[in-house]
mmCIF file of C-alpha atoms in Angstrom:
data_model
loop_
_atom_site.group_PDB
_atom_site.id
_atom_site.type_symbol
_atom_site.label_atom_id
_atom_site.label_comp_id
_atom_site.label_asym_id
_atom_site.label_seq_id
_atom_site.Cartn_x
_atom_site.Cartn_y
_atom_site.Cartn_z
ATOM 1 C CA MET A 1 9.219 -8.196 3.187
ATOM 2 C CA LEU A 2 6.615 -5.457 2.744
ATOM 3 C CA HIS A 3 7.024 -2.433 5.016
ATOM 4 C CA VAL A 4 3.776 -0.486 5.525
ATOM 5 C CA PRO A 5 4.100 2.718 7.582
ATOM 6 C CA GLY A 6 1.387 4.135 9.759
ATOM 7 C CA ARG A 7 -0.693 3.535 12.859
ATOM 8 C CA SER A 8 -3.534 1.250 11.850
ATOM 9 C CA THR A 9 -4.077 -2.481 12.236
ATOM 10 C CA ASN A 10 -2.909 -3.160 8.674
ATOM 11 C CA THR A 11 0.490 -1.475 9.059
ATOM 12 C CA GLY A 12 3.850 -2.906 9.997
ATOM 13 C CA ASP A 13 6.160 -5.423 8.384
ATOM 14 C CA HIS A 14 4.642 -8.266 6.376
ATOM 15 C CA ALA A 15 7.162 -11.068 5.751
ATOM 16 C CA GLY A 16 6.565 -13.708 3.097
ATOM 17 C CA ARG A 17 4.042 -14.250 0.341
ATOM 18 C CA GLU A 18 1.183 -15.277 2.666
ATOM 19 C CA ALA A 19 1.594 -12.195 4.868
ATOM 20 C CA VAL A 20 1.687 -9.833 1.872
ATOM 21 C CA VAL A 21 -1.388 -11.471 0.338
ATOM 22 C CA GLY A 22 -3.076 -11.215 3.754
ATOM 23 C CA PHE A 23 -2.333 -7.479 3.837
ATOM 24 C CA VAL A 24 -4.003 -7.010 0.433
ATOM 25 C CA VAL A 25 -6.965 -9.251 1.320
ATOM 26 C CA LYS A 26 -7.586 -7.320 4.547
ATOM 27 C CA ALA A 27 -7.582 -3.991 2.665
ATOM 28 C CA ALA A 28 -9.921 -5.416 0.012
ATOM 29 C CA THR A 29 -12.233 -6.805 2.700
ATOM 30 C CA LEU A 30 -12.368 -3.569 4.716
ATOM 31 C CA SER A 31 -13.146 -1.617 1.543
ATOM 32 C CA GLN A 32 -15.694 -4.208 0.410
ATOM 33 C CA GLY A 33 -13.939 -4.631 -2.925
ATOM 34 C CA THR A 34 -13.738 -0.914 -3.766
ATOM 35 C CA LEU A 35 -9.936 -0.716 -3.515
ATOM 36 C CA LYS A 36 -8.582 0.324 -6.935
ATOM 37 C CA LEU A 37 -4.995 0.992 -8.008
ATOM 38 C CA HIS A 38 -3.922 3.143 -10.949
ATOM 39 C CA VAL A 39 -0.209 2.898 -11.765
ATOM 40 C CA HIS A 40 1.148 6.075 -13.378
ATOM 41 C CA ARG A 41 4.821 5.176 -13.880
ATOM 42 C CA VAL A 42 7.263 2.382 -13.136
ATOM 43 C CA LEU A 43 10.985 3.111 -13.047
ATOM 44 C CA ALA A 44 13.139 -0.005 -12.784
ATOM 45 C CA ASP A 45 16.446 -1.724 -13.359
ATOM 46 C CA ASP A 46 17.860 -5.076 -12.169
ATOM 47 C CA GLU A 47 18.299 -3.880 -8.583
ATOM 48 C CA ALA A 48 15.413 -1.543 -7.804
ATOM 49 C CA ALA A 49 12.016 -0.336 -8.940
ATOM 50 C CA VAL A 50 9.682 2.495 -8.054
ATOM 51 C CA ALA A 51 5.995 2.503 -8.934
ATOM 52 C CA LEU A 52 4.130 5.806 -8.748
ATOM 53 C CA ALA A 53 0.440 5.158 -8.262
ATOM 54 C CA THR A 54 -2.874 6.431 -6.958
ATOM 55 C CA TYR A 55 -5.242 4.213 -5.080
ATOM 56 C CA THR A 56 -8.822 4.838 -4.092
ATOM 57 C CA ALA A 57 -11.182 3.073 -1.734
ATOM 58 C CA THR A 58 -14.390 3.572 0.187
ATOM 59 C CA ARG A 59 -15.615 2.008 3.408
ATOM 60 C CA PRO A 60 -19.200 1.800 4.605
ATOM 61 C CA ASP A 61 -18.112 2.990 8.075
ATOM 62 C CA ARG A 62 -16.275 6.079 6.727
ATOM 63 C CA GLU A 63 -17.873 9.245 5.367
ATOM 64 C CA VAL A 64 -14.815 10.312 3.379
ATOM 65 C CA PRO A 65 -13.414 8.091 0.608
ATOM 66 C CA LEU A 66 -9.658 7.682 0.293
ATOM 67 C CA GLU A 67 -7.637 8.900 -2.673
ATOM 68 C CA ASN A 68 -3.941 8.483 -1.992
ATOM 69 C CA ASN A 69 -0.847 9.062 -4.103
ATOM 70 C CA LEU A 70 1.741 6.411 -3.393
ATOM 71 C CA ALA A 71 5.378 5.607 -4.157
ATOM 72 C CA HIS A 72 6.102 1.889 -3.908
ATOM 73 C CA VAL A 73 9.878 1.408 -3.608
ATOM 74 C CA ILE A 74 11.163 -2.095 -4.328
ATOM 75 C CA THR A 75 14.530 -3.807 -3.912
ATOM 76 C CA MET A 76 15.135 -6.649 -6.361
ATOM 77 C CA ARG A 77 17.298 -9.713 -5.692
ATOM 78 C CA ASP A 78 17.827 -12.507 -8.221
ATOM 79 C CA GLY A 79 14.989 -11.169 -10.376
ATOM 80 C CA ARG A 80 12.463 -11.226 -7.510
ATOM 81 C CA ILE A 81 11.112 -8.688 -5.049
ATOM 82 C CA ALA A 82 13.212 -8.912 -1.889
ATOM 83 C CA GLU A 83 11.817 -5.914 0.008
ATOM 84 C CA SER A 84 9.330 -3.161 -0.604
ATOM 85 C CA TRP A 85 8.225 0.024 1.113
ATOM 86 C CA LEU A 86 5.009 1.983 0.674
ATOM 87 C CA HIS A 87 5.244 5.787 0.965
ATOM 88 C CA SER A 88 1.949 7.700 1.048
ATOM 89 C CA ARG A 89 1.285 11.338 0.183
ATOM 90 C CA ASP A 90 -0.657 11.904 3.422
ATOM 91 C CA GLN A 91 -0.031 9.242 6.054
ATOM 92 C CA TYR A 92 -2.462 10.845 8.518
ATOM 93 C CA GLU A 93 -5.286 10.560 5.992
ATOM 94 C CA VAL A 94 -4.350 6.953 5.251
ATOM 95 C CA ASP A 95 -4.256 6.084 8.970
ATOM 96 C CA ALA A 96 -7.669 7.693 9.568
ATOM 97 C CA PHE A 97 -9.176 5.723 6.694
ATOM 98 C CA TRP A 98 -7.720 2.276 7.502
ATOM 99 C CA GLY A 99 -7.745 2.630 11.305
ATOM 100 C CA GLU A 100 -10.204 0.588 13.321
#
């Protein structure tokens, strides 16, 4: 389960592999392939992981590009991702960029 906070059409809970892939595909489509992720650090053990990253994207219908710092918090179960949460530096900026 991927939990994506915010108030745009791509937010909410995404359960299962297909839903999570759909979330990523929608973001890639809206940004016309400009979505880029730079992972700075990963802290992990057998039960949890945190990835600190920055992602950038542009959209043809937006004047301002997005540059967002992100903490991706993951719960592991049996060596696999069981749940994950995205936490953005500025959720209002993220919502304005991804909103319809």
